[in-house]
mmCIF file of C-alpha atoms and ligand atoms in Angstrom:
data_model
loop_
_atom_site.group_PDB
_atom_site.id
_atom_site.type_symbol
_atom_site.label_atom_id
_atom_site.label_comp_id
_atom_site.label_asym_id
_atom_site.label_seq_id
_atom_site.Cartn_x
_atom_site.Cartn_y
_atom_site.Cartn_z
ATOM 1 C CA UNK X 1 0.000 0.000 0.000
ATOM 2 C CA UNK X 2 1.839 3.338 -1.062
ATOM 3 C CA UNK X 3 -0.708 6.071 -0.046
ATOM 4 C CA UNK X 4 -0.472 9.404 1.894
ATOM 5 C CA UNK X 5 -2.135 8.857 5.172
ATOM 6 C CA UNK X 6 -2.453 11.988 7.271
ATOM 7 C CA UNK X 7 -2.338 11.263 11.085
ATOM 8 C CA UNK X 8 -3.762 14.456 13.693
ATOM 9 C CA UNK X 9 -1.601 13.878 16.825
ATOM 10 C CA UNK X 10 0.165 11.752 15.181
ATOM 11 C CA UNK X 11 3.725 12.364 16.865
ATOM 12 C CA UNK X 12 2.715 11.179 20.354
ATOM 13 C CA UNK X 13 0.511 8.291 22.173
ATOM 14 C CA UNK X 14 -2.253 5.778 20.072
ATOM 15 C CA UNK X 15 -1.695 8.766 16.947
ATOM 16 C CA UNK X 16 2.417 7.894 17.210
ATOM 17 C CA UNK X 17 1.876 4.258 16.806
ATOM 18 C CA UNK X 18 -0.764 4.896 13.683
ATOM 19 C CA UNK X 19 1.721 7.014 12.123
ATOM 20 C CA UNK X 20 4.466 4.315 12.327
ATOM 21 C CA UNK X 21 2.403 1.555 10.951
ATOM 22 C CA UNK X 22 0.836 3.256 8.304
ATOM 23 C CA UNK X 23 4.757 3.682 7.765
ATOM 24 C CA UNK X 24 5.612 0.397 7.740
ATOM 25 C CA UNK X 25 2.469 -0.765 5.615
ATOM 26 C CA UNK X 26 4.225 1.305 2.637
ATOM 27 C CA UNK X 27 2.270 4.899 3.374
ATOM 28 C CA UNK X 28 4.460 8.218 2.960
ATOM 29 C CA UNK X 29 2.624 9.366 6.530
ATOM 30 C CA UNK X 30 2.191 13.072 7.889
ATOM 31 C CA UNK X 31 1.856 13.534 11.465
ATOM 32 C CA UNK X 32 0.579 16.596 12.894
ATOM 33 C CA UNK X 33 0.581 17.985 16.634
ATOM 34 C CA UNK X 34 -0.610 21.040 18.680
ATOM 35 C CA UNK X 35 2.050 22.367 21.142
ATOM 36 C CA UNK X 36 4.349 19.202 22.033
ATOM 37 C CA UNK X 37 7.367 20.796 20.066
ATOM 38 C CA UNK X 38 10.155 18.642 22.032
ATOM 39 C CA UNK X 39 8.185 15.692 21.225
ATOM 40 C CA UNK X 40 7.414 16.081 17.631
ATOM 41 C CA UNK X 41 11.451 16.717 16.796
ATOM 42 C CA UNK X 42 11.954 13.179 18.852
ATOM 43 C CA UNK X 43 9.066 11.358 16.730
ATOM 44 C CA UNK X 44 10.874 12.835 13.485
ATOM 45 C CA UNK X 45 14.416 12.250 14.741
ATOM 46 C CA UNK X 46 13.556 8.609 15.591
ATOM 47 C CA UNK X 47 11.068 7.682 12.561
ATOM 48 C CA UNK X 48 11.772 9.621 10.056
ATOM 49 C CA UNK X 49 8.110 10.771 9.871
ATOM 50 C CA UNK X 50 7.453 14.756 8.668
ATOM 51 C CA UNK X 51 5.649 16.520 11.464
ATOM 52 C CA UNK X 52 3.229 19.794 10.966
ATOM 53 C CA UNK X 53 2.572 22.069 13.875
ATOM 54 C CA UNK X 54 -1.294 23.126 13.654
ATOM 55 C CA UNK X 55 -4.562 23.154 15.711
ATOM 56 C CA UNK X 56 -6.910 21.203 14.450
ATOM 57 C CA UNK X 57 -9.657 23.763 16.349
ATOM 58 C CA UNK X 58 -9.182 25.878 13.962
ATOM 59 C CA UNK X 59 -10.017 25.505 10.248
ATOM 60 C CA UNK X 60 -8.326 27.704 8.286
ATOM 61 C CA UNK X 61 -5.114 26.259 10.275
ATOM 62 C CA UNK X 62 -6.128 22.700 9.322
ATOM 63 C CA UNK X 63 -6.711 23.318 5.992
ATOM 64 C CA UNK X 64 -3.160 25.859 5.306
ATOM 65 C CA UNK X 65 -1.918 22.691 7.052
ATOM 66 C CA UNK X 66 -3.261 20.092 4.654
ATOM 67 C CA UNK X 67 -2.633 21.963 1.819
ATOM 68 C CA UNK X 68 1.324 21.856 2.617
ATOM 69 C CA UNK X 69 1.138 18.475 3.504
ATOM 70 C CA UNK X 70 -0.514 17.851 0.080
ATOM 71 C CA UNK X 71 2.392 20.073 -1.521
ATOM 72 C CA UNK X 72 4.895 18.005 0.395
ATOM 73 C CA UNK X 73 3.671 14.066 -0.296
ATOM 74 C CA UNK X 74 0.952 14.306 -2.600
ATOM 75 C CA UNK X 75 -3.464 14.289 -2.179
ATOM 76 C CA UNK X 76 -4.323 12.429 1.231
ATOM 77 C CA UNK X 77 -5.981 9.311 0.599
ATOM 78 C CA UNK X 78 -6.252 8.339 4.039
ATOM 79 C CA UNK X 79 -7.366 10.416 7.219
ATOM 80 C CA UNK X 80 -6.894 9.275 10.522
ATOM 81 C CA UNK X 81 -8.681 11.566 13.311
ATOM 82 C CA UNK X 82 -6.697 11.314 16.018
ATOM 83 C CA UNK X 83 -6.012 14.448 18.242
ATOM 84 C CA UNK X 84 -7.980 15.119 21.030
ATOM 85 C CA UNK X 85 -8.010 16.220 24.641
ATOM 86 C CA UNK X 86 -9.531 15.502 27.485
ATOM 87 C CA UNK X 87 -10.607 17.883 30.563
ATOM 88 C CA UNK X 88 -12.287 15.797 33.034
ATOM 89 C CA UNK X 89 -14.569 17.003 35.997
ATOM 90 C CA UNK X 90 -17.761 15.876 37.465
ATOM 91 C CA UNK X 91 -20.493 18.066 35.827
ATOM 92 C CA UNK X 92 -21.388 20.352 38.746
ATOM 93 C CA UNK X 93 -17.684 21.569 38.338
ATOM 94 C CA UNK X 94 -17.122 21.353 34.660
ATOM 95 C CA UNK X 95 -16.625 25.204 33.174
ATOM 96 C CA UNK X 96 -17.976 25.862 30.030
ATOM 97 C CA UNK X 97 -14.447 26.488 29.040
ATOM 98 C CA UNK X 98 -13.514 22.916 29.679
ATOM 99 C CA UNK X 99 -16.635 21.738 28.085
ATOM 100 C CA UNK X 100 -16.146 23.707 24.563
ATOM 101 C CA UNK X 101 -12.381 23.168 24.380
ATOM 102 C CA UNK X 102 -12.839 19.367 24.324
ATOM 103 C CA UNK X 103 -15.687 20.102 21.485
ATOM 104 C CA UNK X 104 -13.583 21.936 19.553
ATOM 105 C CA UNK X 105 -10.443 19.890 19.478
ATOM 106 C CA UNK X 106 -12.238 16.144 19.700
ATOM 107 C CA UNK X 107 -15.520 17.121 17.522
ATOM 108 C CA UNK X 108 -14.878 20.346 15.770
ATOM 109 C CA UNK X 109 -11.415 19.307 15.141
ATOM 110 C CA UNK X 110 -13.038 16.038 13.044
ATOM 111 C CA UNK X 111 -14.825 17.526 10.880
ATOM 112 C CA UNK X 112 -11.406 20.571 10.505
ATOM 113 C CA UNK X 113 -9.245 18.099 9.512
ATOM 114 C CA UNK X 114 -11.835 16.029 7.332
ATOM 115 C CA UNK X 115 -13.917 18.399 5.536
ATOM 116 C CA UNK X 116 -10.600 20.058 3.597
ATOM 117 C CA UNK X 117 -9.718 16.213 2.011
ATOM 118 C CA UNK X 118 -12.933 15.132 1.074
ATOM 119 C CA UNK X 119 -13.669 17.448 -2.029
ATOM 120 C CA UNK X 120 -10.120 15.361 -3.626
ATOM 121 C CA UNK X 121 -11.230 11.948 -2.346
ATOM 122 C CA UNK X 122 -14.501 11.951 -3.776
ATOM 123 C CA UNK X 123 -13.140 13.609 -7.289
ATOM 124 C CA UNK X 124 -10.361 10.323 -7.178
ATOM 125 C CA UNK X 125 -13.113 7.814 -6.114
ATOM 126 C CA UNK X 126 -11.042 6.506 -3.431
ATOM 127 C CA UNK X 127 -10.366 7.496 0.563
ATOM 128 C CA UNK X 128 -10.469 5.990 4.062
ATOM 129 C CA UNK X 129 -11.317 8.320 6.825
ATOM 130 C CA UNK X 130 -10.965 6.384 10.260
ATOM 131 C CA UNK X 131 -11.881 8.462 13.565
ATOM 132 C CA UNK X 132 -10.550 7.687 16.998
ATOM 133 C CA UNK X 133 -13.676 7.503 19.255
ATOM 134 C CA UNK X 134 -13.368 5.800 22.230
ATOM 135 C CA UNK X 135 -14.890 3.523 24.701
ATOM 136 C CA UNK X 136 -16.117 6.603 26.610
ATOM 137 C CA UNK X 137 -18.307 7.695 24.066
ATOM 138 C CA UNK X 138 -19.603 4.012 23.389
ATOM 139 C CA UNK X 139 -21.002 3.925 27.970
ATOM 140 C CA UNK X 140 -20.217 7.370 28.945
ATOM 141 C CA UNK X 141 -17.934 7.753 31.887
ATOM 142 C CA UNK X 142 -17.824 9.854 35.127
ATOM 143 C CA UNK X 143 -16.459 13.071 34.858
ATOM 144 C CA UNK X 144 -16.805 13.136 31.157
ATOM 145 C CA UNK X 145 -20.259 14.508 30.019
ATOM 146 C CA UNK X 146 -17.973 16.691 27.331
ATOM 147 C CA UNK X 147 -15.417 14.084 26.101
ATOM 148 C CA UNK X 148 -17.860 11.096 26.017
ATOM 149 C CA UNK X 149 -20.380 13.999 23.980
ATOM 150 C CA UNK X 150 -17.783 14.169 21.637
ATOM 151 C CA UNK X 151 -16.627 10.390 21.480
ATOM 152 C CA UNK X 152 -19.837 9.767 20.594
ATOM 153 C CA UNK X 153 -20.676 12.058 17.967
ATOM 154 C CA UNK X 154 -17.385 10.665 16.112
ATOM 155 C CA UNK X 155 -20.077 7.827 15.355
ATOM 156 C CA UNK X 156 -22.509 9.878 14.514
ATOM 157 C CA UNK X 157 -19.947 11.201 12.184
ATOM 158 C CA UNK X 158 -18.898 8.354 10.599
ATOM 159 C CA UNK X 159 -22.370 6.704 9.701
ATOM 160 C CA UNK X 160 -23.236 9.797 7.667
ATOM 161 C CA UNK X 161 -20.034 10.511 6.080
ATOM 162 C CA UNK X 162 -19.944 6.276 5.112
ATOM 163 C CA UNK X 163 -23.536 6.882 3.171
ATOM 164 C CA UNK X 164 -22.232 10.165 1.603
ATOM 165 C CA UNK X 165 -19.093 8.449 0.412
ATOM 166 C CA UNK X 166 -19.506 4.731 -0.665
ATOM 167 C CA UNK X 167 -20.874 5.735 -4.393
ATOM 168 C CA UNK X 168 -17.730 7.634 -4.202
ATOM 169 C CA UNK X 169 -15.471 4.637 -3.061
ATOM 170 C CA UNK X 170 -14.623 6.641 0.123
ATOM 171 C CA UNK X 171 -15.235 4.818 3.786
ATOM 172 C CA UNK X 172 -15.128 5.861 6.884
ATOM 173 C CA UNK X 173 -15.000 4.244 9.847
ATOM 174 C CA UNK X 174 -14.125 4.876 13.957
ATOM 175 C CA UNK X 175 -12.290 2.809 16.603
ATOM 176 C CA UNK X 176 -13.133 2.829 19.422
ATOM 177 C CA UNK X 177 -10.195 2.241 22.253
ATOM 178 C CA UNK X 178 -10.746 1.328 25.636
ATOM 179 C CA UNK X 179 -7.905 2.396 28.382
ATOM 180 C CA UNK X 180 -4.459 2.051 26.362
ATOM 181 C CA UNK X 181 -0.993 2.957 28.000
ATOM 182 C CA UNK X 182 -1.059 6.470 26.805
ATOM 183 C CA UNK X 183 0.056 9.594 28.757
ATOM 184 C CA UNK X 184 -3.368 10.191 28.546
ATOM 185 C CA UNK X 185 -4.614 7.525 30.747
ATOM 186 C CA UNK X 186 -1.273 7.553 33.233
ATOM 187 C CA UNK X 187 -2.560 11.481 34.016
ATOM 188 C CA UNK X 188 -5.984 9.151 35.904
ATOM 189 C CA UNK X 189 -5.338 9.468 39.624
ATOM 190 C CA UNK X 190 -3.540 5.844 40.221
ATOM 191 C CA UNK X 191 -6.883 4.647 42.666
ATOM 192 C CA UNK X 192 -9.410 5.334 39.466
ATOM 193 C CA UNK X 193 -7.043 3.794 36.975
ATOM 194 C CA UNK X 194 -6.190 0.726 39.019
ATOM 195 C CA UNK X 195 -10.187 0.834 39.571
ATOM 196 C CA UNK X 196 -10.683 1.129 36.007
ATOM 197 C CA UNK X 197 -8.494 -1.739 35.360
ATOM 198 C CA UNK X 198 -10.144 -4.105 37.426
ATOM 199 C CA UNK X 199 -13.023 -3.486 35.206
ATOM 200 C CA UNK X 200 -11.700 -4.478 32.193
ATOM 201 C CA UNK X 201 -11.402 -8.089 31.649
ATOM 202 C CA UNK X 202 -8.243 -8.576 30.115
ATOM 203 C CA UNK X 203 -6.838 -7.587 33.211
ATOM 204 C CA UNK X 204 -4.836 -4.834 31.658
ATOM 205 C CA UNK X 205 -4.374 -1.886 29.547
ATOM 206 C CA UNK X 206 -4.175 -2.163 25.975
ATOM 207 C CA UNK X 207 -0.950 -1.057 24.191
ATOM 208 C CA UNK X 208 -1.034 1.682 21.288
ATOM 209 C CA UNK X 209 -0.037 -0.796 18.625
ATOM 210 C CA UNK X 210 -3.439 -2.948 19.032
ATOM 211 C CA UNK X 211 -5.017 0.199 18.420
ATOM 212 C CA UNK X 212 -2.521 1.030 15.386
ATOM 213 C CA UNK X 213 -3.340 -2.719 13.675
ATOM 214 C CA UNK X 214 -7.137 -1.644 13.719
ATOM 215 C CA UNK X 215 -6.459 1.466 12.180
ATOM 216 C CA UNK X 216 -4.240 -0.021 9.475
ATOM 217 C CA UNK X 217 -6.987 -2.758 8.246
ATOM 218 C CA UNK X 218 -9.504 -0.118 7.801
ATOM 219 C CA UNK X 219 -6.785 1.984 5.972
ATOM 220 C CA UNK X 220 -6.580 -0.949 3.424
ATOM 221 C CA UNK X 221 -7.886 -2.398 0.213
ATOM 222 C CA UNK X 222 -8.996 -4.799 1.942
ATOM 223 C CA UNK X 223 -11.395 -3.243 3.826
ATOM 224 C CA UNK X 224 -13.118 -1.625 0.684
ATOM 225 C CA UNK X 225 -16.919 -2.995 1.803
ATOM 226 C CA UNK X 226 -16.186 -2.014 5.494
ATOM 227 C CA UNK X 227 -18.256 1.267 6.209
ATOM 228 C CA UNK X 228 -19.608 3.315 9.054
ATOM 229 C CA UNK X 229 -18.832 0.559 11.465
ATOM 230 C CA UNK X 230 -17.348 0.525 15.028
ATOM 231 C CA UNK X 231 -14.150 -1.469 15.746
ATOM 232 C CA UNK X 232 -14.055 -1.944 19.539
ATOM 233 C CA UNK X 233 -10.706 -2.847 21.143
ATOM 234 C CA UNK X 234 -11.261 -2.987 24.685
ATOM 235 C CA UNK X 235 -10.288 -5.521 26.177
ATOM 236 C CA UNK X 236 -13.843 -6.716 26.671
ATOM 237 C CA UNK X 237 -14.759 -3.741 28.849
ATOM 238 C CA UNK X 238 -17.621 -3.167 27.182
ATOM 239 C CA UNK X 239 -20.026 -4.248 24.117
ATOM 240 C CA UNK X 240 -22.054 -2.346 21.995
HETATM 241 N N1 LIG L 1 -17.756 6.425 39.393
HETATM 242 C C1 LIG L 1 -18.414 6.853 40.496
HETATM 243 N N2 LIG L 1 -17.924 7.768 41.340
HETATM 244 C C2 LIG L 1 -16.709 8.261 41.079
HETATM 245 C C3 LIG L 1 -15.956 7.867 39.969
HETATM 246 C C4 LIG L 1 -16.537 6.904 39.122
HETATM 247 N N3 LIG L 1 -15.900 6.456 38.039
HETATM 248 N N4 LIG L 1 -14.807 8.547 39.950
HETATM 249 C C5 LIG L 1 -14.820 9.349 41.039
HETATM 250 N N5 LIG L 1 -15.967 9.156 41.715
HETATM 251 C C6 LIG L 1 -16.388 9.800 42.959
HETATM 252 C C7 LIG L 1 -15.296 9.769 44.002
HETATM 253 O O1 LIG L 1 -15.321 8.552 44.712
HETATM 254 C C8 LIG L 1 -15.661 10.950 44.858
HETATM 255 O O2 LIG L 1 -16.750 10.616 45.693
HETATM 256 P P1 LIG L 1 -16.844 11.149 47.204
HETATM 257 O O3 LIG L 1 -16.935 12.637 47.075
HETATM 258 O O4 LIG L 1 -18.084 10.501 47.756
HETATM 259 O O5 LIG L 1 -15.586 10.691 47.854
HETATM 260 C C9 LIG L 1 -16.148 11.909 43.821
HETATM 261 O O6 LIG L 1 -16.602 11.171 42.694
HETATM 262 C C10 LIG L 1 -14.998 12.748 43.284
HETATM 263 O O7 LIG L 1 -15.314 13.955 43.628
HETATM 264 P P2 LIG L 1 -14.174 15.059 43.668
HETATM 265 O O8 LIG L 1 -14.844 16.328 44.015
HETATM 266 O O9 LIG L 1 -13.020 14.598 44.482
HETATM 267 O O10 LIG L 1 -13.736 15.034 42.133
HETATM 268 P P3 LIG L 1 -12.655 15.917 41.481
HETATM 269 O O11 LIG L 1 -13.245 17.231 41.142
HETATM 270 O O12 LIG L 1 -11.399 15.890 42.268
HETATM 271 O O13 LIG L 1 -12.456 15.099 40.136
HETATM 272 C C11 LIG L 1 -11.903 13.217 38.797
HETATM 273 C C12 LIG L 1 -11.770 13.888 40.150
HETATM 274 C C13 LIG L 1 -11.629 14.206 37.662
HETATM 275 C C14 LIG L 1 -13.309 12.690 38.644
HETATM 276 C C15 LIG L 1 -10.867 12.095 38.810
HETATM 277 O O14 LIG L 1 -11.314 11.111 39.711
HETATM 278 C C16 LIG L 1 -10.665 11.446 37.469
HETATM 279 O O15 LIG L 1 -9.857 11.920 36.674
HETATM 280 N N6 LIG L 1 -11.364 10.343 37.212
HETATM 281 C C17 LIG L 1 -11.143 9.568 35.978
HETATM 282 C C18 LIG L 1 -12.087 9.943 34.882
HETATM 283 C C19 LIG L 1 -11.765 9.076 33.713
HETATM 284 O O16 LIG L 1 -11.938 7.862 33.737
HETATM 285 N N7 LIG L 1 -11.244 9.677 32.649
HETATM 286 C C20 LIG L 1 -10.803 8.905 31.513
HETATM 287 C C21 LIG L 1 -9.493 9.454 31.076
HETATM 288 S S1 LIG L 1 -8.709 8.396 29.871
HETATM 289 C C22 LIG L 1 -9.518 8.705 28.463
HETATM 290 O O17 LIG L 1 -10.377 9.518 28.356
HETATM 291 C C23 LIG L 1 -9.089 7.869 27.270
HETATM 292 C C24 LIG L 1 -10.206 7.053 26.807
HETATM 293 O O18 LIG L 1 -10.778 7.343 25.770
HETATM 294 C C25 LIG L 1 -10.584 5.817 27.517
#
């Protein structure tokens, strides 16, 4: 497979290990991250892997940012939605600042980073869009009304833009992690995660590269007559 795959926080976490097997599968892969300068150098230094510095809040920054990554490697035939952010507090204490920041980097972002490729996919008859949802948004979670809101509009998301796009030969599709070994889950107090992972049956937390392998069959040929479904990779946490 020798396609341009465009990761969103792709240089750190579930997004790093996406970018590096797209990589491996054959893709020329563009990561792109919000802030994590140090980070993104490291990713590039160690993989190889172009990075590009944008917000994915922001449109006209996604789309100056696709554009040069277009320049760069060539139309984006495959879109992973990756970057998001989380802001957890019980709802009597969540600020509407911590609510709308996780809609516009986990919801707004989507469609940001999206919306700019689709216009080229559907003239070439061919793209895979895959969204990073999330258990959270599959059983909503304490202390997440905005982040589980958001998980779970990526399906929303997906089921309309798979019926928009089939005739066009474009899918899309969402995975939807449980709790993975990501800086984002080590930042849980250590009594909720250790709670958390005595929920999930497995007995442990899943590692970025089972995520990665998910995202990589819906990125392929292969997966051609696979649209607006749910992979869940949870360790049997939960079923929906
Ligand atoms: N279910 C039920 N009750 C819970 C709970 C839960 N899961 N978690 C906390 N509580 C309770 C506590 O026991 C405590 O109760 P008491 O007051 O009776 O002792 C109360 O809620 C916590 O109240 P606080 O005022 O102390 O809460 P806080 O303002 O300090 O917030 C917190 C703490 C933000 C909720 C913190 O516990 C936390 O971060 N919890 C984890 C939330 C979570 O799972 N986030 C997922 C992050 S990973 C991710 O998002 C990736 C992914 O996709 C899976």
């Amino acid at each position: 497979m020798s396609r341009v795959a465009l990761v969103t926080g792709g240089s750190r976490g579930i997004g790093a290990a996406i970018s590096k097997k797209l990589q491996a599968d054959g893709c020329s892969v563009a990561a792109t991250y919000a802030g994590n300068d140090e980070a993104a150098a490291a990713f590039s230094a160690e993989t190889g892997i172009k990075t590009y510095k944008w917000n994915v809040a922001d449109y006209d920054s996604s789309k100056a940012g696709i554009a040069q990554v277009e320049a760069d490697l060539g139309p984006v035939e495959i879109v992973v939605a990756n970057a998001g952010i989380t802001r957890d507090a019980p709802f009597h204490k969540m600020s509407p600042e911590q609510w709308q920041q996780v809609i516009d980097t986990n919801l707004t972002g989507v469609f940001n980073t999206v919306h700019p490729v689709w216009p080229g996919m559907r003239e070439r008859k061919f793209g895979r869009v895959i969204v990073i949802s999330s258990v959270n948004g599959q059983k909503g979670q304490f202390a997440q009304v905005n982040y589980a809101a958001t998980k779970a509009g990526d399906l929303g998301i997906v089921r309309s833009l798979a019926q928009e796009g089939a005739r066009a030969g474009i899918t899309a599709n969402a995975v939807c992690p449980g709790y993975i070994a990501t800086e984002m889950v080590m930042a849980v107090p250590e009594k909720v995660r250790e709670s958390i992972i005595g929920m999930i049956p497995a007995g442990r937390l899943g590692e970025p590269e089972e995520i990665a392998r998910c995202v990589a069959f819906l990125a392929s040929d292969d997966a051609g007559f696979v649209n607006g479904s749910t992979i869940s990779a949870n360790g049997a946490q939960f079923f929906s």
